Every structure is written in C-alpha cells, then in structure tokens.
C-alpha cells in the first residue's frame, strides 16, 4: 500500500512523497543533511521576467554602452596601426586564437577589440533570453533584441572580411557604418523598455516632426561624409593598407557643410520646442550640446594634423550624436495615454 511519510531527527531531515513498502523497506526516500542545505534563493530571480523589470533595463543599457565602446576600441585598432595585429580570422594567427608574443602590442589591441565583440554578443543573447517570456506581449522589444544579436554575428563576419581583404577602406567604412546603425537600434531598445506597449501618437506639431526628420537625414549625411573622409585620410590601420584615392582635404569641407547645416536645424528645433513647451525639448538641448562638442573636436583635429586621440574621440562622439538624434525622433510620439496629458495650446503656440 502507499501512504505519505515524513521523518525528522536531529541529524537528518528526510522528506518523502508517496512510497511503497516492499518487504519492510522504503524505496525512493532521499535524505538531505541539514548542514548541506543551500541558502534559500528568492525564486523571483530564478524565473524569466514576465514584465519589464530592472534586469531587462540594465541589459538594454549595457547593450547601448558596449555598442558605443566597441567603436572606441575599433578606432584604437585603426589609429594605432593595429588593423592587422591579428592577420587571420577567426583565429588571431595561424593555429592560435590568441595573439602570440611576436605580434606585440598590435596583436593585443586587435584581439581586445575581438573580445569586445564577444562581450556584446553575450549581452545580446542575455537580452533575448530575458525577453523570451515577453516575446508575444512585447514583440517590439523581442524583435529589437534578436536584431541586435544577429547584428553582432554580422559584424563579426564583416570584421573577418575586413582583415582578410587587408583593411579595404570601403569595407572598413561599412564596418563603422553598421556599428552606428547598431547604436541606433540599441537606443531604440533602451527607449522602449521605459514605455508602455500599445499605439503611440504624435505629441508635436506636424511641421516640427517634419523638421526633426529632415535634421536626422542631415545628421546621417554628415556621419556618412565623415566615414568617407576618414577612409581617405592617413589613419588606415596599417602601413600597407590602401586608401580610397579621394581628395581628403576636399572631403573635409564636404563633411563640414552638412555638419553646420545640422547645427542650424537643431537651433531651429530648440527654439520651436521651447516656444511650444514641447516634451521633446530636453532631448533637443542634449542633441545641440553634443553637436557643439563634436564641431569643436572636428575643428581641432583638422587644424592639429589629425592627432589619433582627437580622431578617436570624434568617432565615438559620432555614435553619441546618432543616439541623441534617434532619441529626438523617438520622442516625437508617446503612448496614447500620455498624449492625452499634453495640452493642445502647445501645438497652437508652435503654429503661431
């Protein structure tokens, strides 16, 4: 016959379910020593989130920060001439995944950049796992996490092609451009984890929204011209790497013109957002501050002979600029329950 049994003594605790007596013995009962029992763990942290919690938000921020940081490490590879510090891919050198002593500091710098890719990949996978239970309710967040994870793999492949083609300047430029896109996607993820799901409505006048989108286009043009300018300049990543063959001095001017146009458009956005008391005005202020710093760094590097440190800072700031512009565009809309709180007079003030 079967029946429940529970026996406790000073040495051991046995906890058994239903067992069957067979010839006077109990089968299946396990004894757990009190001294070996593990500390209790809050079951909340053993489950995947069913709502957006701190874990998801932290991973989203880590994704954005590391996507920007890898541009800095990638810039260090190019600016120190370490582009071929690991001359093969996916290994660093033949039969070794890590740099050997013969590769020197250049091998260390290039390998550190590859390790950064691995860290970003781990964070991207963590985001996908944490959002797994929410993949139906928050399809937007899950899709963004999957895109970021796929982007890490794609960037690793592009990085391999970059090495195998001897740092072709166009592929290097494409590599950097994809990194900028990844920064923008990570920015969207960070923004969305703080918003309620559901339909969103515009919280600014239509004219302001069109001007913001036009500004974002000019920002993208400025960054792309900067990528082409860098690909034509002296920092190739290796002494034997080729250049585009374009006139770098002319490209510097072509890069500066849309940069100044971006500044003018942003000032107009700021004036309109302040006059209309629009909720996006704080993001426009941030965008303007970043642009001013970027312009100062750009002028300094152009007049000081392109020192590597300033060039690297200019590259990182380009990512921060792209993220700030993305936030401005994202905040043109808000969930419908929030838009109801925005006074209509704000729209009328902008129109006037």
Short mmCIF file of C-alpha atoms in Angstrom, two decimals:
data_model
loop_
_atom_site.label_atom_id
_atom_site.label_comp_id
_atom_site.label_asym_id
_atom_site.label_seq_id
_atom_site.Cartn_x
_atom_site.Cartn_y
_atom_site.Cartn_z
CA UNK A 1 0.00 0.00 0.00
CA UNK A 2 1.01 3.66 -0.44
CA UNK A 3 0.95 6.48 2.11
CA UNK A 4 2.84 9.76 2.79
CA UNK A 5 5.69 9.65 5.30
CA UNK A 6 7.74 12.42 6.97
CA UNK A 7 10.52 11.72 9.46
CA UNK A 8 12.66 14.35 11.24
CA UNK A 9 15.53 13.78 13.64
CA UNK A 10 18.46 15.90 14.91
CA UNK A 11 20.93 14.69 12.30
CA UNK A 12 18.98 14.49 9.07
CA UNK A 13 15.75 15.55 7.57
CA UNK A 14 14.01 13.17 5.20
CA UNK A 15 11.23 14.47 3.02
CA UNK A 16 9.38 11.85 1.05
CA UNK A 17 6.26 11.81 -1.01
CA UNK A 18 4.27 8.60 -1.51
CA UNK A 19 6.27 5.42 -1.20
CA UNK A 20 5.61 1.72 -1.37
CA UNK A 21 6.62 -0.74 1.34
CA UNK A 22 8.29 -3.78 -0.17
CA UNK A 23 9.42 -6.45 2.26
CA UNK A 24 9.81 -3.94 5.08
CA UNK A 25 11.89 -1.32 3.19
CA UNK A 26 11.10 2.08 1.83
CA UNK A 27 12.14 2.75 -1.76
CA UNK A 28 12.82 6.17 -3.18
CA UNK A 29 13.29 8.19 0.02
CA UNK A 30 16.18 10.69 -0.16
CA UNK A 31 17.91 12.08 2.95
CA UNK A 32 19.27 15.61 2.97
CA UNK A 33 21.72 16.70 5.64
CA UNK A 34 20.79 19.96 7.36
CA UNK A 35 24.42 21.05 7.23
CA UNK A 36 24.50 20.59 3.43
CA UNK A 37 21.33 22.52 2.69
CA UNK A 38 21.92 25.57 0.46
CA UNK A 39 20.86 29.07 1.40
CA UNK A 40 17.36 29.91 0.17
CA UNK A 41 17.21 31.85 -3.10
CA UNK A 42 14.47 34.27 -3.96
CA UNK A 43 12.52 32.41 -6.67
CA UNK A 44 11.77 35.74 -8.37
CA UNK A 45 15.32 35.86 -9.72
CA UNK A 46 15.25 32.28 -10.93
CA UNK A 47 12.40 32.98 -13.36
CA UNK A 48 12.49 34.79 -16.66
CA UNK A 49 10.71 38.13 -16.39
CA UNK A 50 7.01 38.25 -17.20
CA UNK A 51 7.05 42.06 -17.01
CA UNK A 52 9.69 44.65 -17.83
CA UNK A 53 11.92 44.76 -14.77
CA UNK A 54 15.31 46.07 -13.71
CA UNK A 55 17.17 43.16 -15.26
CA UNK A 56 15.85 43.93 -18.73
CA UNK A 57 16.56 47.64 -18.38
CA UNK A 58 20.13 47.01 -17.21
CA UNK A 59 20.82 44.69 -20.14
CA UNK A 60 19.34 47.25 -22.55
CA UNK A 61 21.65 49.95 -21.21
CA UNK A 62 24.64 47.60 -21.32
CA UNK A 63 23.84 46.88 -24.94
CA UNK A 64 23.87 50.58 -25.82
CA UNK A 65 27.03 51.39 -23.85
CA UNK A 66 29.03 48.48 -25.26
CA UNK A 67 27.88 49.24 -28.82
CA UNK A 68 29.41 52.70 -28.39
CA UNK A 69 32.51 51.41 -26.62
CA UNK A 70 33.37 48.99 -29.40
CA UNK A 71 33.56 51.93 -31.79
CA UNK A 72 36.18 53.34 -29.45
CA UNK A 73 38.16 50.09 -29.36
CA UNK A 74 37.78 49.71 -33.13
CA UNK A 75 39.06 53.25 -33.54
CA UNK A 76 42.03 52.41 -31.34
CA UNK A 77 42.82 49.48 -33.64
CA UNK A 78 42.88 51.73 -36.69
CA UNK A 79 44.58 54.74 -35.09
CA UNK A 80 47.44 52.71 -33.58
CA UNK A 81 48.11 50.86 -36.83
CA UNK A 82 46.90 47.58 -35.31
CA UNK A 83 44.39 46.70 -38.02
CA UNK A 84 46.38 43.60 -38.93
CA UNK A 85 47.64 42.92 -35.42
CA UNK A 86 45.75 39.65 -35.82
CA UNK A 87 46.38 38.92 -39.52
CA UNK A 88 43.97 35.97 -39.79
CA UNK A 89 40.34 35.31 -38.90
CA UNK A 90 38.66 33.79 -36.91
CA UNK A 91 41.96 32.91 -35.23
CA UNK A 92 44.42 35.67 -34.43
CA UNK A 93 47.38 33.95 -36.09
CA UNK A 94 47.73 30.57 -37.71
CA UNK A 95 46.85 27.82 -35.18
CA UNK A 96 46.35 30.31 -32.34
CA UNK A 97 43.15 32.09 -31.39
CA UNK A 98 45.10 34.48 -29.12
CA UNK A 99 47.98 36.75 -30.20
CA UNK A 100 51.48 35.41 -29.83
CA UNK A 101 54.45 37.26 -28.42
CA UNK A 102 55.67 38.02 -31.93
CA UNK A 103 52.54 40.08 -32.66
CA UNK A 104 53.47 42.57 -29.95
CA UNK A 105 51.17 45.34 -28.75
CA UNK A 106 49.32 45.50 -32.08
CA UNK A 107 48.13 41.93 -31.63
CA UNK A 108 46.93 42.72 -28.11
CA UNK A 109 44.97 45.78 -29.28
CA UNK A 110 43.29 43.96 -32.16
CA UNK A 111 42.50 40.92 -30.00
CA UNK A 112 40.99 43.15 -27.30
CA UNK A 113 38.62 44.54 -29.92
CA UNK A 114 37.61 41.00 -30.87
CA UNK A 115 36.96 40.20 -27.20
CA UNK A 116 34.71 43.26 -27.05
CA UNK A 117 32.64 41.71 -29.82
CA UNK A 118 32.25 38.60 -27.69
CA UNK A 119 31.08 40.67 -24.72
CA UNK A 120 28.47 42.43 -26.84
CA UNK A 121 27.32 39.04 -28.10
CA UNK A 122 26.84 37.75 -24.56
CA UNK A 123 24.81 40.83 -23.66
CA UNK A 124 22.68 40.46 -26.80
CA UNK A 125 21.96 36.80 -26.03
CA UNK A 126 21.09 37.74 -22.44
CA UNK A 127 18.57 40.27 -23.75
CA UNK A 128 16.93 37.66 -25.97
CA UNK A 129 16.69 35.19 -23.06
CA UNK A 130 15.30 37.75 -20.62
CA UNK A 131 12.65 38.82 -23.13
CA UNK A 132 11.68 35.27 -24.08
CA UNK A 133 8.52 35.14 -21.94
CA UNK A 134 7.55 38.57 -23.26
CA UNK A 135 8.03 37.73 -26.93
CA UNK A 136 4.26 37.83 -27.51
CA UNK A 137 3.26 40.77 -25.31
CA UNK A 138 6.30 42.88 -26.26
CA UNK A 139 7.08 41.83 -29.80
CA UNK A 140 8.85 45.14 -30.36
CA UNK A 141 11.41 44.55 -27.62
CA UNK A 142 11.98 40.92 -28.54
CA UNK A 143 12.46 41.82 -32.21
CA UNK A 144 14.99 44.52 -31.30
CA UNK A 145 16.92 42.07 -29.10
CA UNK A 146 17.01 39.48 -31.89
CA UNK A 147 18.18 42.10 -34.40
CA UNK A 148 20.99 43.16 -32.07
CA UNK A 149 22.07 39.54 -31.57
CA UNK A 150 22.04 38.92 -35.34
CA UNK A 151 23.90 42.19 -35.84
CA UNK A 152 26.73 41.05 -33.60
CA UNK A 153 27.19 37.95 -35.75
CA UNK A 154 27.01 40.02 -38.93
CA UNK A 155 29.58 42.48 -37.59
CA UNK A 156 31.93 39.64 -36.67
CA UNK A 157 31.71 38.37 -40.25
CA UNK A 158 32.29 41.85 -41.69
CA UNK A 159 35.26 42.22 -39.36
CA UNK A 160 36.64 38.97 -40.70
CA UNK A 161 36.22 40.18 -44.28
CA UNK A 162 37.96 43.42 -43.30
CA UNK A 163 41.02 41.52 -42.10
CA UNK A 164 41.05 39.07 -45.00
CA UNK A 165 40.90 41.92 -47.55
CA UNK A 166 43.84 43.72 -45.98
CA UNK A 167 41.74 46.55 -44.47
CA UNK A 168 39.95 47.60 -47.63
CA UNK A 169 38.91 51.19 -46.81
CA UNK A 170 35.37 50.78 -48.16
CA UNK A 171 34.78 47.65 -46.08
CA UNK A 172 36.26 49.37 -43.03
CA UNK A 173 33.88 52.26 -43.61
CA UNK A 174 30.96 49.88 -43.99
CA UNK A 175 32.01 48.18 -40.74
CA UNK A 176 31.84 51.52 -38.92
CA UNK A 177 28.52 52.43 -40.54
CA UNK A 178 26.94 49.18 -39.35
CA UNK A 179 28.22 49.94 -35.84
CA UNK A 180 26.39 53.28 -35.98
CA UNK A 181 23.19 51.51 -37.01
CA UNK A 182 23.61 49.09 -34.11
CA UNK A 183 23.96 52.04 -31.73
CA UNK A 184 20.69 53.48 -33.05
CA UNK A 185 18.90 50.13 -32.62
CA UNK A 186 20.23 49.77 -29.07
CA UNK A 187 18.98 53.31 -28.38
CA UNK A 188 15.51 52.30 -29.51
CA UNK A 189 15.65 49.30 -27.17
CA UNK A 190 16.61 51.49 -24.19
CA UNK A 191 13.82 53.93 -25.04
CA UNK A 192 11.16 51.25 -25.42
CA UNK A 193 11.86 49.43 -22.14
CA UNK A 194 10.59 52.52 -20.32
CA UNK A 195 7.39 52.81 -22.35
CA UNK A 196 4.08 51.01 -22.06
CA UNK A 197 3.14 48.88 -25.06
CA UNK A 198 0.37 49.87 -27.41
CA UNK A 199 -0.37 52.52 -30.02
CA UNK A 200 1.56 55.76 -29.97
CA UNK A 201 0.53 59.21 -31.13
CA UNK A 202 2.45 62.31 -32.16
CA UNK A 203 2.98 64.85 -29.33
CA UNK A 204 4.45 67.62 -31.50
CA UNK A 205 3.05 69.60 -34.42
CA UNK A 206 3.38 68.02 -37.85
CA UNK A 207 5.75 70.75 -39.01
CA UNK A 208 8.07 70.18 -36.08
CA UNK A 209 8.08 66.43 -36.77
CA UNK A 210 8.99 67.02 -40.43
CA UNK A 211 11.83 69.34 -39.41
CA UNK A 212 13.13 66.75 -36.93
CA UNK A 213 13.14 64.04 -39.59
CA UNK A 214 14.92 66.39 -42.00
CA UNK A 215 17.52 67.06 -39.32
CA UNK A 216 18.03 63.34 -38.82
CA UNK A 217 18.65 62.96 -42.56
CA UNK A 218 21.30 65.70 -42.49
CA UNK A 219 22.90 64.07 -39.42
CA UNK A 220 23.11 60.77 -41.31
CA UNK A 221 24.64 62.58 -44.31
CA UNK A 222 27.19 64.27 -42.06
CA UNK A 223 28.22 60.98 -40.50
CA UNK A 224 28.50 59.21 -43.85
CA UNK A 225 30.67 62.00 -45.23
CA UNK A 226 32.80 61.69 -42.11
CA UNK A 227 33.21 57.96 -42.71
CA UNK A 228 34.31 58.61 -46.30
CA UNK A 229 36.69 61.36 -45.18
CA UNK A 230 38.32 59.09 -42.60
CA UNK A 231 38.65 56.32 -45.19
CA UNK A 232 40.59 58.75 -47.38
CA UNK A 233 42.81 60.13 -44.62
CA UNK A 234 46.12 58.98 -43.16
CA UNK A 235 44.79 56.60 -40.47
CA UNK A 236 44.43 53.39 -42.46
CA UNK A 237 45.02 50.88 -39.66
CA UNK A 238 48.18 49.51 -41.23
CA UNK A 239 51.09 50.95 -43.18
CA UNK A 240 50.32 48.70 -46.17
CA UNK A 241 46.54 49.26 -46.18
CA UNK A 242 45.10 51.09 -49.17
CA UNK A 243 43.10 54.32 -49.23
CA UNK A 244 40.08 55.36 -51.31
CA UNK A 245 42.12 57.65 -53.53
CA UNK A 246 39.73 60.58 -52.99
CA UNK A 247 40.93 64.07 -52.07
CA UNK A 248 40.82 64.03 -48.27
CA UNK A 249 41.07 67.82 -47.96
CA UNK A 250 38.07 68.33 -50.24
CA UNK A 251 36.12 65.69 -48.33
CA UNK A 252 36.81 67.53 -45.08
CA UNK A 253 34.93 70.54 -46.43
CA UNK A 254 32.12 68.38 -47.82
CA UNK A 255 31.86 66.77 -44.39
CA UNK A 256 31.76 70.13 -42.60
CA UNK A 257 28.94 71.68 -44.65
CA UNK A 258 26.17 69.25 -43.60
CA UNK A 259 27.63 69.42 -40.09
CA UNK A 260 26.96 73.15 -39.92
CA UNK A 261 23.55 72.63 -41.51
CA UNK A 262 22.76 70.14 -38.74
CA UNK A 263 23.68 72.79 -36.15
CA UNK A 264 21.38 75.39 -37.72
CA UNK A 265 18.47 72.94 -37.97
CA UNK A 266 18.94 71.88 -34.36
CA UNK A 267 18.87 75.50 -33.18
CA UNK A 268 15.57 75.96 -35.03
CA UNK A 269 14.24 72.79 -33.38
CA UNK A 270 15.30 74.09 -29.99
CA UNK A 271 13.61 77.46 -30.44
CA UNK A 272 10.40 75.80 -31.65
CA UNK A 273 10.37 73.24 -28.84
CA UNK A 274 10.97 75.87 -26.15
CA UNK A 275 8.35 78.23 -27.52
CA UNK A 276 5.82 75.42 -27.78
CA UNK A 277 6.85 73.84 -24.46
CA UNK A 278 7.10 70.52 -26.26
CA UNK A 279 8.08 67.40 -24.25
CA UNK A 280 10.95 66.74 -26.64
CA UNK A 281 12.84 69.94 -25.83
CA UNK A 282 15.22 68.39 -23.27
CA UNK A 283 16.37 65.87 -25.89
CA UNK A 284 16.90 68.68 -28.41
CA UNK A 285 19.08 70.50 -25.86
CA UNK A 286 21.17 67.35 -25.41
CA UNK A 287 21.49 66.97 -29.18
CA UNK A 288 22.68 70.57 -29.54
CA UNK A 289 25.29 70.18 -26.78
CA UNK A 290 26.72 67.07 -28.43
CA UNK A 291 26.85 68.80 -31.80
CA UNK A 292 28.76 71.76 -30.35
CA UNK A 293 31.32 69.45 -28.74
CA UNK A 294 31.61 67.44 -31.95
CA UNK A 295 32.20 70.59 -34.02
CA UNK A 296 34.92 71.79 -31.64
CA UNK A 297 36.66 68.40 -31.73
CA UNK A 298 36.36 68.31 -35.53
CA UNK A 299 37.92 71.75 -35.93
CA UNK A 300 40.72 70.91 -33.52
CA UNK A 301 41.63 67.67 -35.24
CA UNK A 302 41.59 69.31 -38.67
CA UNK A 303 43.87 72.14 -37.55
CA UNK A 304 46.23 69.99 -35.47
CA UNK A 305 47.06 67.46 -38.17
CA UNK A 306 44.56 64.74 -37.21
CA UNK A 307 46.05 63.55 -33.89
CA UNK A 308 44.85 59.98 -33.22
CA UNK A 309 43.29 60.77 -29.83
CA UNK A 310 41.05 63.50 -31.26
CA UNK A 311 40.14 61.39 -34.28
CA UNK A 312 39.09 58.54 -31.98
CA UNK A 313 37.06 60.91 -29.81
CA UNK A 314 35.39 62.28 -32.95
CA UNK A 315 34.38 58.73 -33.93
CA UNK A 316 32.87 57.96 -30.53
CA UNK A 317 31.03 61.28 -30.49
CA UNK A 318 29.54 60.40 -33.87
CA UNK A 319 27.88 57.41 -32.20
CA UNK A 320 26.66 59.54 -29.28
CA UNK A 321 25.31 62.06 -31.80
CA UNK A 322 23.46 59.31 -33.67
CA UNK A 323 21.96 58.04 -30.40
CA UNK A 324 20.85 61.56 -29.39
CA UNK A 325 19.25 62.20 -32.78
CA UNK A 326 17.47 58.86 -32.53
CA UNK A 327 16.04 59.84 -29.15
CA UNK A 328 14.73 63.12 -30.53
CA UNK A 329 12.89 61.26 -33.29
CA UNK A 330 11.58 58.61 -30.90
CA UNK A 331 10.15 61.25 -28.56
CA UNK A 332 8.09 62.85 -31.30
CA UNK A 333 5.49 60.25 -30.30
CA UNK A 334 4.31 58.81 -26.98
CA UNK A 335 1.80 56.19 -25.82
CA UNK A 336 -1.76 57.44 -26.27
CA UNK A 337 -2.47 57.63 -22.53
CA UNK A 338 0.47 60.05 -22.24
CA UNK A 339 -0.51 62.18 -25.21
CA UNK A 340 -3.83 62.95 -23.55
CA UNK A 341 -1.89 64.92 -20.93
CA UNK A 342 -0.19 67.18 -23.49
CA UNK A 343 -2.07 70.48 -23.72
CA UNK A 344 -3.35 71.49 -27.13
CA UNK A 345 -2.08 75.02 -26.50
CA UNK A 346 1.46 73.74 -27.02
CA UNK A 347 0.60 72.89 -30.62
CA UNK A 348 -1.06 76.26 -31.14
CA UNK A 349 1.96 78.14 -29.78
CA UNK A 350 4.29 76.43 -32.24
CA UNK A 351 1.97 77.17 -35.16
CA UNK A 352 1.93 80.84 -34.20
#
